[in-house]
Short mmCIF file of C-alpha atoms and ligand atoms in Angstrom, two decimals:
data_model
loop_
_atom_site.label_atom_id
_atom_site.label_comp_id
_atom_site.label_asym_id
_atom_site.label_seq_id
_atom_site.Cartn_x
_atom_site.Cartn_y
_atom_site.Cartn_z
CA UNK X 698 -261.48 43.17 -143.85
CA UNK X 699 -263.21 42.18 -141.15
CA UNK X 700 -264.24 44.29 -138.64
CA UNK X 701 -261.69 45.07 -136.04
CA UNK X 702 -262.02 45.22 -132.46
CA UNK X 703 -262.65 48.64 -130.68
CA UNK X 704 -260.75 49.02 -127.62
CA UNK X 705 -261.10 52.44 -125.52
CA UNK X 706 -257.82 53.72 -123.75
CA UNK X 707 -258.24 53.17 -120.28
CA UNK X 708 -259.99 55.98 -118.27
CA UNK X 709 -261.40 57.75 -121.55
CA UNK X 710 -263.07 58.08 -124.06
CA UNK X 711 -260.75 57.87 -126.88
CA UNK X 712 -260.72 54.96 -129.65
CA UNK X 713 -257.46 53.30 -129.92
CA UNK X 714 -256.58 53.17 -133.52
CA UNK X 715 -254.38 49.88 -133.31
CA UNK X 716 -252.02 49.70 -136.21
CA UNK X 717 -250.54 46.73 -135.01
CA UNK X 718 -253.68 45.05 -135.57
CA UNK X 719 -254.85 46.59 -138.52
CA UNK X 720 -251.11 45.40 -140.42
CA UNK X 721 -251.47 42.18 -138.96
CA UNK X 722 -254.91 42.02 -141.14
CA UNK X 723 -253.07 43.24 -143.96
CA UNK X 724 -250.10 40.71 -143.75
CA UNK X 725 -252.77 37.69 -143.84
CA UNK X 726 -254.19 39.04 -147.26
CA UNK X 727 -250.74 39.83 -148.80
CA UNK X 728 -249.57 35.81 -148.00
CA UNK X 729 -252.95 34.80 -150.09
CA UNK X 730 -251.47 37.19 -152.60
CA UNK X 731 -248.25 35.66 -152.16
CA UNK X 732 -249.15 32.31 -152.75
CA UNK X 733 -251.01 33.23 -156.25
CA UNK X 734 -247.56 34.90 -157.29
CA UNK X 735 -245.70 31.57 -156.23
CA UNK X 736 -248.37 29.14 -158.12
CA UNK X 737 -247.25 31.69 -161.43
CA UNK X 738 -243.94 31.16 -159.89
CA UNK X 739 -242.73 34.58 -159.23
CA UNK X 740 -241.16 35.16 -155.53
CA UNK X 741 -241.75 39.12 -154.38
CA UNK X 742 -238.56 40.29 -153.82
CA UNK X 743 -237.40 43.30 -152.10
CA UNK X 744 -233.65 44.77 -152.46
CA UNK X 745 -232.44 46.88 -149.50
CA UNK X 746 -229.25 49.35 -149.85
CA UNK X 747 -227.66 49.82 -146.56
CA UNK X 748 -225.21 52.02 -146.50
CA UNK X 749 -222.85 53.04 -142.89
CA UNK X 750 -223.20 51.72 -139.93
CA UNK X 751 -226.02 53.60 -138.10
CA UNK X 752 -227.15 51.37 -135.16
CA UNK X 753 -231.46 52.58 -136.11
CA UNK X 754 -230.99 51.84 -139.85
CA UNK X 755 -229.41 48.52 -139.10
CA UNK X 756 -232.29 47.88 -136.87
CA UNK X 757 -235.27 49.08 -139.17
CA UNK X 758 -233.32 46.99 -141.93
CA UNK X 759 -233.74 44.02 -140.05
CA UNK X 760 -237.38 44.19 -138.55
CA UNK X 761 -238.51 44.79 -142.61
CA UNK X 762 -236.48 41.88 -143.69
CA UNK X 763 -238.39 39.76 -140.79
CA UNK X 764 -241.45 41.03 -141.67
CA UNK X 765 -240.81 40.71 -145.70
CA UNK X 766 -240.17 36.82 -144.71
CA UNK X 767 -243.15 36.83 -142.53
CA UNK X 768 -245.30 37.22 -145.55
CA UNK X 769 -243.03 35.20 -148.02
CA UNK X 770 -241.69 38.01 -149.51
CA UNK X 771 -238.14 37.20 -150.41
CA UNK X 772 -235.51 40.15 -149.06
CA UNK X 773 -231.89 40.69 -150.14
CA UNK X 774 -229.94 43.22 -148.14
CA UNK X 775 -226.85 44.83 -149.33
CA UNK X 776 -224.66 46.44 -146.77
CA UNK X 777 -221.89 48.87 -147.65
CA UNK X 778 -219.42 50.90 -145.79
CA UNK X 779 -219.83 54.53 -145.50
CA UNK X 780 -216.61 55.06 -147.69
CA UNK X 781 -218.47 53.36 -150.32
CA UNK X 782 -218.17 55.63 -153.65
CA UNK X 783 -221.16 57.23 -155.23
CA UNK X 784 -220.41 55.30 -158.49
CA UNK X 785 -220.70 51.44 -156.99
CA UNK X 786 -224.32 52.25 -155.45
CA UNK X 787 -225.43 54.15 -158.59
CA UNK X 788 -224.25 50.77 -160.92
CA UNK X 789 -225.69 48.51 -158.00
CA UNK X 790 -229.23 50.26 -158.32
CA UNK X 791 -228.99 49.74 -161.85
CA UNK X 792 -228.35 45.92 -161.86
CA UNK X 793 -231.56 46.06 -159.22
CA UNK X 794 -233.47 48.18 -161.78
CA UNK X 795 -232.94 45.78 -164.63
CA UNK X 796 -233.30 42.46 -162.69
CA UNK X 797 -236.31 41.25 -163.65
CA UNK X 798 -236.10 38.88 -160.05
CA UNK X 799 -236.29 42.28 -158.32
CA UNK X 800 -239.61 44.23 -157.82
CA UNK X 801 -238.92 46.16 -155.37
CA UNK X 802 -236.07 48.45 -154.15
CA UNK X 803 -235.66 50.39 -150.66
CA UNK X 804 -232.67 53.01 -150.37
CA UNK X 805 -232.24 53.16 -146.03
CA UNK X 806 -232.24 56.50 -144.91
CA UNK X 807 -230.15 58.32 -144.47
CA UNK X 808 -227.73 57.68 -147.11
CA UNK X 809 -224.00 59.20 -145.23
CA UNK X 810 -222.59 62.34 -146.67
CA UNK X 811 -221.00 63.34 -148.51
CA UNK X 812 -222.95 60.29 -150.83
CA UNK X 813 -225.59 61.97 -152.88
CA UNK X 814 -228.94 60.62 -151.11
CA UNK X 815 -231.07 62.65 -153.73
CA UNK X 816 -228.71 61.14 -157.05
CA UNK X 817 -229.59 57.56 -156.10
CA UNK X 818 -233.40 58.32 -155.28
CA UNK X 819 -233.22 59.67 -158.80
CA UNK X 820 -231.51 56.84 -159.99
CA UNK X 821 -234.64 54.19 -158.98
CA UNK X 822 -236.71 53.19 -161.25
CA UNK X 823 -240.15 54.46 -160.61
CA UNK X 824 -241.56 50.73 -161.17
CA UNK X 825 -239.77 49.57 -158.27
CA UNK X 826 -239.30 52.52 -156.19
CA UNK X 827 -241.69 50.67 -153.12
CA UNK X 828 -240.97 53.17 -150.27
CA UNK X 829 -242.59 55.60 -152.40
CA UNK X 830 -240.16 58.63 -152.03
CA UNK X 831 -238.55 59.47 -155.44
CA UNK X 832 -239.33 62.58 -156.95
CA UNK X 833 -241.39 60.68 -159.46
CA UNK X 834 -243.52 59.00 -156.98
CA UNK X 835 -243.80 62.30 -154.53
CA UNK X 836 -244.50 64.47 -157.83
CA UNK X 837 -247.28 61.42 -158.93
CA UNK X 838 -249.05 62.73 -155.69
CA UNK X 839 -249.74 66.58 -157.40
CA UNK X 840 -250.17 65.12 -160.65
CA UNK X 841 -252.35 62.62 -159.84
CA UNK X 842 -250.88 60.02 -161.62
CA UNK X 843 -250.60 56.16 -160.27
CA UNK X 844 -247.12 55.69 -158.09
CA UNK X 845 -246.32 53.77 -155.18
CA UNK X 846 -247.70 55.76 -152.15
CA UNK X 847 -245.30 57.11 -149.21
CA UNK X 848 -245.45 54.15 -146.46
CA UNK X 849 -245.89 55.78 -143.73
CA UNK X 850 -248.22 58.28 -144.45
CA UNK X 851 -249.95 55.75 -147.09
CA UNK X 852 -250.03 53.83 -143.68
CA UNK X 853 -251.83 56.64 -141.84
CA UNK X 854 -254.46 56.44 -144.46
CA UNK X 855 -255.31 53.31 -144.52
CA UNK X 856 -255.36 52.84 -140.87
CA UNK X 857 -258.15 55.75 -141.05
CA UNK X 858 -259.92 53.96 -143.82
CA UNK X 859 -259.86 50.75 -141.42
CA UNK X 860 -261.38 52.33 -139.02
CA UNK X 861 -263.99 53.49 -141.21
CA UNK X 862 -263.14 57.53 -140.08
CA UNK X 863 -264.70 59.99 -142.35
CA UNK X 864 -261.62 62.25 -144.16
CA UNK X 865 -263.17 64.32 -147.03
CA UNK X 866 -264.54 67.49 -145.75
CA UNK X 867 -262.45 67.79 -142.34
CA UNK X 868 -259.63 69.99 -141.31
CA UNK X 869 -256.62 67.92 -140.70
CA UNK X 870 -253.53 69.95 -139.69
CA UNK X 871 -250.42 68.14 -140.16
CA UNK X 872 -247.46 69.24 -137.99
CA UNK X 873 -244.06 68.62 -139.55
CA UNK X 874 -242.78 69.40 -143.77
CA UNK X 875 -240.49 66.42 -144.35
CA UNK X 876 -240.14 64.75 -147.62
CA UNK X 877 -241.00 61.61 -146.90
CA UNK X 878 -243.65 62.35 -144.02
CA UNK X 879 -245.23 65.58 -143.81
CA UNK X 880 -245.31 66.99 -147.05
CA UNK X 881 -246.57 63.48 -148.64
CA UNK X 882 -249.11 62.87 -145.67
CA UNK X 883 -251.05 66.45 -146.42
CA UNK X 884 -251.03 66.29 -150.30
CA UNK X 885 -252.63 62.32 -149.66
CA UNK X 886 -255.21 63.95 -147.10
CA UNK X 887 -255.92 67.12 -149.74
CA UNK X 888 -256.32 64.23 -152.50
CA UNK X 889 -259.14 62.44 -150.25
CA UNK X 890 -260.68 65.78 -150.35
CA UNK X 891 -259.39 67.53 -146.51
CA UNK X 892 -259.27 70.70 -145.99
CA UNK X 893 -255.37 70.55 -144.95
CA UNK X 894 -253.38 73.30 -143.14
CA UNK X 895 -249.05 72.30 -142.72
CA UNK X 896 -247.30 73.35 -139.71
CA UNK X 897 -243.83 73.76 -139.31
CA UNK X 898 -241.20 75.18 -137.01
CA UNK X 899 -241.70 78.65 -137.91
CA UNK X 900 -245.48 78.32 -137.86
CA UNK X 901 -246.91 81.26 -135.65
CA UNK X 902 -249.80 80.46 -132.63
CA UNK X 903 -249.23 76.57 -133.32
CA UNK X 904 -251.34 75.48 -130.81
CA UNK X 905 -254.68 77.54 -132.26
CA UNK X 906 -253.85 75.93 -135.55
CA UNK X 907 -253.61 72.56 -134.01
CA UNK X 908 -256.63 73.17 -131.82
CA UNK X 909 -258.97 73.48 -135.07
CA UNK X 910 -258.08 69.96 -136.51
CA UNK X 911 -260.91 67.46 -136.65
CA UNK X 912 -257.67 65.17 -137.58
CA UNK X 913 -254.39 66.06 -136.15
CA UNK X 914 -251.23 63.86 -137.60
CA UNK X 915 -248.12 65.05 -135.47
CA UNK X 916 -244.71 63.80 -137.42
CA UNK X 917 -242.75 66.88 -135.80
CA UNK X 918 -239.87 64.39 -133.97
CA UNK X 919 -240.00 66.02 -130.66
CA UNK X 920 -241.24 63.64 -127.60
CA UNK X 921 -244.46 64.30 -126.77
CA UNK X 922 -244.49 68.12 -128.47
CA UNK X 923 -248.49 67.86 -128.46
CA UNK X 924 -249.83 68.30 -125.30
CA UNK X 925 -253.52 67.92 -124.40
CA UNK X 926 -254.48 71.69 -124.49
CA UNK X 927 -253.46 71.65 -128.03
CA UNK X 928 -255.93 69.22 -129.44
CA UNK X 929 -259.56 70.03 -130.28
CA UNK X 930 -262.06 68.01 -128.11
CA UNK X 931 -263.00 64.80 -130.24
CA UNK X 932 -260.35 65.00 -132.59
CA UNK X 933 -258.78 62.27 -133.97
CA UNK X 934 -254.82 62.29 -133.44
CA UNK X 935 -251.94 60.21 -135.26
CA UNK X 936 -249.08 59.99 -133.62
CA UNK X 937 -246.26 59.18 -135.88
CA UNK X 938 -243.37 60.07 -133.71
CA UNK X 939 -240.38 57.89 -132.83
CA UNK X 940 -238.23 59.09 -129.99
CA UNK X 941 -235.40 57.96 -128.03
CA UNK X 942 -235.84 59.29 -124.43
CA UNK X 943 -232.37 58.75 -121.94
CA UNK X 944 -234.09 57.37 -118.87
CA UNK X 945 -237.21 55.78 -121.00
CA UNK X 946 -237.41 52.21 -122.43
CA UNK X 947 -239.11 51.96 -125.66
CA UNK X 948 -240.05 54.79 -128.18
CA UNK X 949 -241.77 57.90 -127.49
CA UNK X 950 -244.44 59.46 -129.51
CA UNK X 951 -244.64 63.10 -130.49
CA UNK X 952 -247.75 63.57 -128.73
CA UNK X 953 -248.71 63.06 -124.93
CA UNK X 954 -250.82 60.06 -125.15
CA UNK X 955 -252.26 60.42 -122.07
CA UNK X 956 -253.25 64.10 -121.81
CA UNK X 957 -254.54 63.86 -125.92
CA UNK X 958 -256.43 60.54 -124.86
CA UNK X 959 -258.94 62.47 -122.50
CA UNK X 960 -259.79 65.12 -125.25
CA UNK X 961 -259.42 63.16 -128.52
CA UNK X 962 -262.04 61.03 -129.91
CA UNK X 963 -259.47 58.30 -131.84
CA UNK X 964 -256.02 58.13 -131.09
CA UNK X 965 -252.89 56.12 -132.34
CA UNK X 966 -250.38 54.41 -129.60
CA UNK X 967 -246.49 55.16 -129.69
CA UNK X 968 -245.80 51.50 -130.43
CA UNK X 969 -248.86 49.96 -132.58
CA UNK X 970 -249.97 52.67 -134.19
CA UNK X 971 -248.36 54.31 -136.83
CA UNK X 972 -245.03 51.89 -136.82
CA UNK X 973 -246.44 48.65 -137.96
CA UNK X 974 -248.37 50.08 -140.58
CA UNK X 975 -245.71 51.83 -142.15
CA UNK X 976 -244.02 48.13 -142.65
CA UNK X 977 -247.32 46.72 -144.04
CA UNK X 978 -247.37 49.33 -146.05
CA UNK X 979 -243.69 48.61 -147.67
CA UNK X 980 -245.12 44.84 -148.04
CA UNK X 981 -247.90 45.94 -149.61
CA UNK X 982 -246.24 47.50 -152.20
CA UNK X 983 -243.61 45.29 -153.07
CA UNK X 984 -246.95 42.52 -153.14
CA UNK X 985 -248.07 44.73 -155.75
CA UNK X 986 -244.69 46.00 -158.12
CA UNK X 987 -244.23 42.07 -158.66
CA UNK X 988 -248.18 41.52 -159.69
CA UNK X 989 -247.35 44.70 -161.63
CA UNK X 990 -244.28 43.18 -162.98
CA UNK X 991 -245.02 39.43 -163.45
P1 NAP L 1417 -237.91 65.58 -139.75
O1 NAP L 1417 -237.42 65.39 -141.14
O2 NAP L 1417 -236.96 65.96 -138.67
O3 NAP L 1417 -239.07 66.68 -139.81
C1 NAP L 1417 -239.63 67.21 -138.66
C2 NAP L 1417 -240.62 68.29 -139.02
O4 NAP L 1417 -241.13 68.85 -137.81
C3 NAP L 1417 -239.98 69.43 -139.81
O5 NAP L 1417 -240.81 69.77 -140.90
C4 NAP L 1417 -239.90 70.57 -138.80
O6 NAP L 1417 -240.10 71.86 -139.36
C5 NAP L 1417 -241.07 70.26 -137.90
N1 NAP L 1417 -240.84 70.85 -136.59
C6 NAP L 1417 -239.73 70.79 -135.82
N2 NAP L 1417 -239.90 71.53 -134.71
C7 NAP L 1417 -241.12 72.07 -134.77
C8 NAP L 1417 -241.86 72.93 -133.94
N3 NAP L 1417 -241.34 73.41 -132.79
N4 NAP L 1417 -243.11 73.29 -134.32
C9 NAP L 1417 -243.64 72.82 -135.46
N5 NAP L 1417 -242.98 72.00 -136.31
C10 NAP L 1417 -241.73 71.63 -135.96
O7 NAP L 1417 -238.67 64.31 -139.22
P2 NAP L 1417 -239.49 63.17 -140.03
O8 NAP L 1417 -238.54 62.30 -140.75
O9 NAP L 1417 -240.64 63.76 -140.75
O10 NAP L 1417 -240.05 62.34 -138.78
C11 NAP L 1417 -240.92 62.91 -137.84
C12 NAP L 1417 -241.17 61.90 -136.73
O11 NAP L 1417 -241.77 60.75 -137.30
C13 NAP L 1417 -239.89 61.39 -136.06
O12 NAP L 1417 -240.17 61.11 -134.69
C14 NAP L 1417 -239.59 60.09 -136.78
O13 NAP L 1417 -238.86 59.17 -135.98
C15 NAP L 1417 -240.98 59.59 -137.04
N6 NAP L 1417 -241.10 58.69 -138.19
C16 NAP L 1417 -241.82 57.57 -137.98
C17 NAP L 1417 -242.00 56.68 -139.02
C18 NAP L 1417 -242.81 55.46 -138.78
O14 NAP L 1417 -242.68 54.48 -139.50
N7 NAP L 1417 -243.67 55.49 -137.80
C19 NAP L 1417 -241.44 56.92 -140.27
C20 NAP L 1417 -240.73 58.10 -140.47
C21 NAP L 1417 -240.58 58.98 -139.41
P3 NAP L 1417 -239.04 72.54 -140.40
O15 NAP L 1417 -239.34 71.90 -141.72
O16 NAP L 1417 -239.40 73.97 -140.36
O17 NAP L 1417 -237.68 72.23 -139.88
#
């Protein structure tokens, strides 16, 4: 890739990390791997289960589909109702397992109770399971063993790598457990070699753990829950927090970009950091489970 342009945030000294960027530079190379699919003539496709009618799964549905055809990936969204039964998404994931037009396969979450979220992750086949957050693909992470990567914290990573920042050997404190965020993010940064401490809501003195991280990643869901004091000068911070505010337009990160931009050293924006790569990232892997495939 080459090399990107380094703005600094306004009235600091802080790199902006700008994923927005960054996945654009990644979208360009997944078309040229696009068209080699095409002139084999296989058509990436991705296969989206939406199930209820949750206005921000509707929405995230629609900006991947837009961003799958942006690319030339080929999406195919199936909406259901939340009375759906368990047994018509189980038989529909199987028809999308055994479609050999298929090569990828995202389950929108969250899945309405009482459905059994965790029964159709389970039900995925791990070829095509492109989001990354099966237990076969989270359990590939400990083991080791090749699976599609997590795509948003896979997206952290590689928006690191682009910016050439140095990962083995540092202390990066991740803030937040979740299955498909926190937990994946730290065992990725242990596997490049960090030295990785998890924090959580009953973590004790949060801010002196946070205030020893040489890379902070903040996927807690609370607006701007970092504050300044609680970053280490020089620190690089990822911010992968979406929030609704009442009164705010737009998204709110979990951290306070201002107050962590005079102390950090690299920092991601709340949008174009952590957002658009976490799309590239879902591109990127479907790009790959139909070279896999074909
Ligand atoms: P989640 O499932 O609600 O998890 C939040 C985590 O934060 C939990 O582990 C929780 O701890 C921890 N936490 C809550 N309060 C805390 C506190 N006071 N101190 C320390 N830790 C605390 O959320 P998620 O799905 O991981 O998402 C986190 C954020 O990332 C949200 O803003 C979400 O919108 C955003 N997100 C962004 C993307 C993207 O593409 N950019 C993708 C996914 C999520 P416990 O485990 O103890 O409850």
């Amino acid at each position: 890739m080459e090399s990107l342009p380094r703005t600094i945030v306004s009235g600091t000294n802080a790199l902006l990390l700008d994923g927005k960027a960054v996945a654009q530079r990644i979208r360009v190379s997944l078309r040229a791997r696009v068209e080699v699919l095409a002139a084999r003539g296989v058509t990436p496709c991705l296969a989206v289960m939406l199930v209820g009618d949750d206005p921000a799964s509707h929405t995230y549905v629609r900006t991947k589909a837009n961003a799958c055809e942006s690319v030339g990936i080929r999406s195919l969204v199936q909406r259901y109702p939340a009375s759906v039964s368990q047994s018509v998404l189980e038989a529909q994931l199987e028809a999308w397992n055994a479609d050999p037009t298929v090569h990828g396969v995202l389950i929108q979450h969250p899945v309405p109770p009482p459905l059994d979220e965790g029964a159709l992750m389970r039900r995925l086949s791990p070829r095509k399971d492109v989001d990354g957050i099966t237990p076969t693909s989270l359990g590939a992470l400990l083991t080791g063993d090749p699976a599609f990567g997590a795509c948003t914290p896979l997206g952290i990573l590689t928006l690191l790598d682009a910016y050439e920042i140095p990962i083995e050997g540092k202390h990066a404190v991740v803030v937040g457990r979740s299955v498909i965020l926190g937990k994946p993010m730290a065992l990725m940064l242990l596997n490049r070699h960090a030295t990785v401490t998890i924090c959580h809501s009953r973590t004790r003195e949060l801010a002196s753990l946070t205030r020893q991280a040489d890379i902070l990643v903040a996927a807690v869901g609370k607006p701007e829950f970092i504050t300044g004091a609680m970053i280490k000068p020089g620190a690089v911070v990822i911010d992968a927090g979406y929030n609704r505010v009442a009164g705010r337009t737009g998204d709110v990160g979990d951290v306070d970009f201002h107050a962590a931009a005079q102390v950090a050293a690299a920092i991601t924006p709340v949008p174009g950091g952590v957002g658009p790569m976490t799309v590239a990232m879902l591109l990127q892997n479907t790009v790959l489970a139909a070279e896999q495939q074909a």
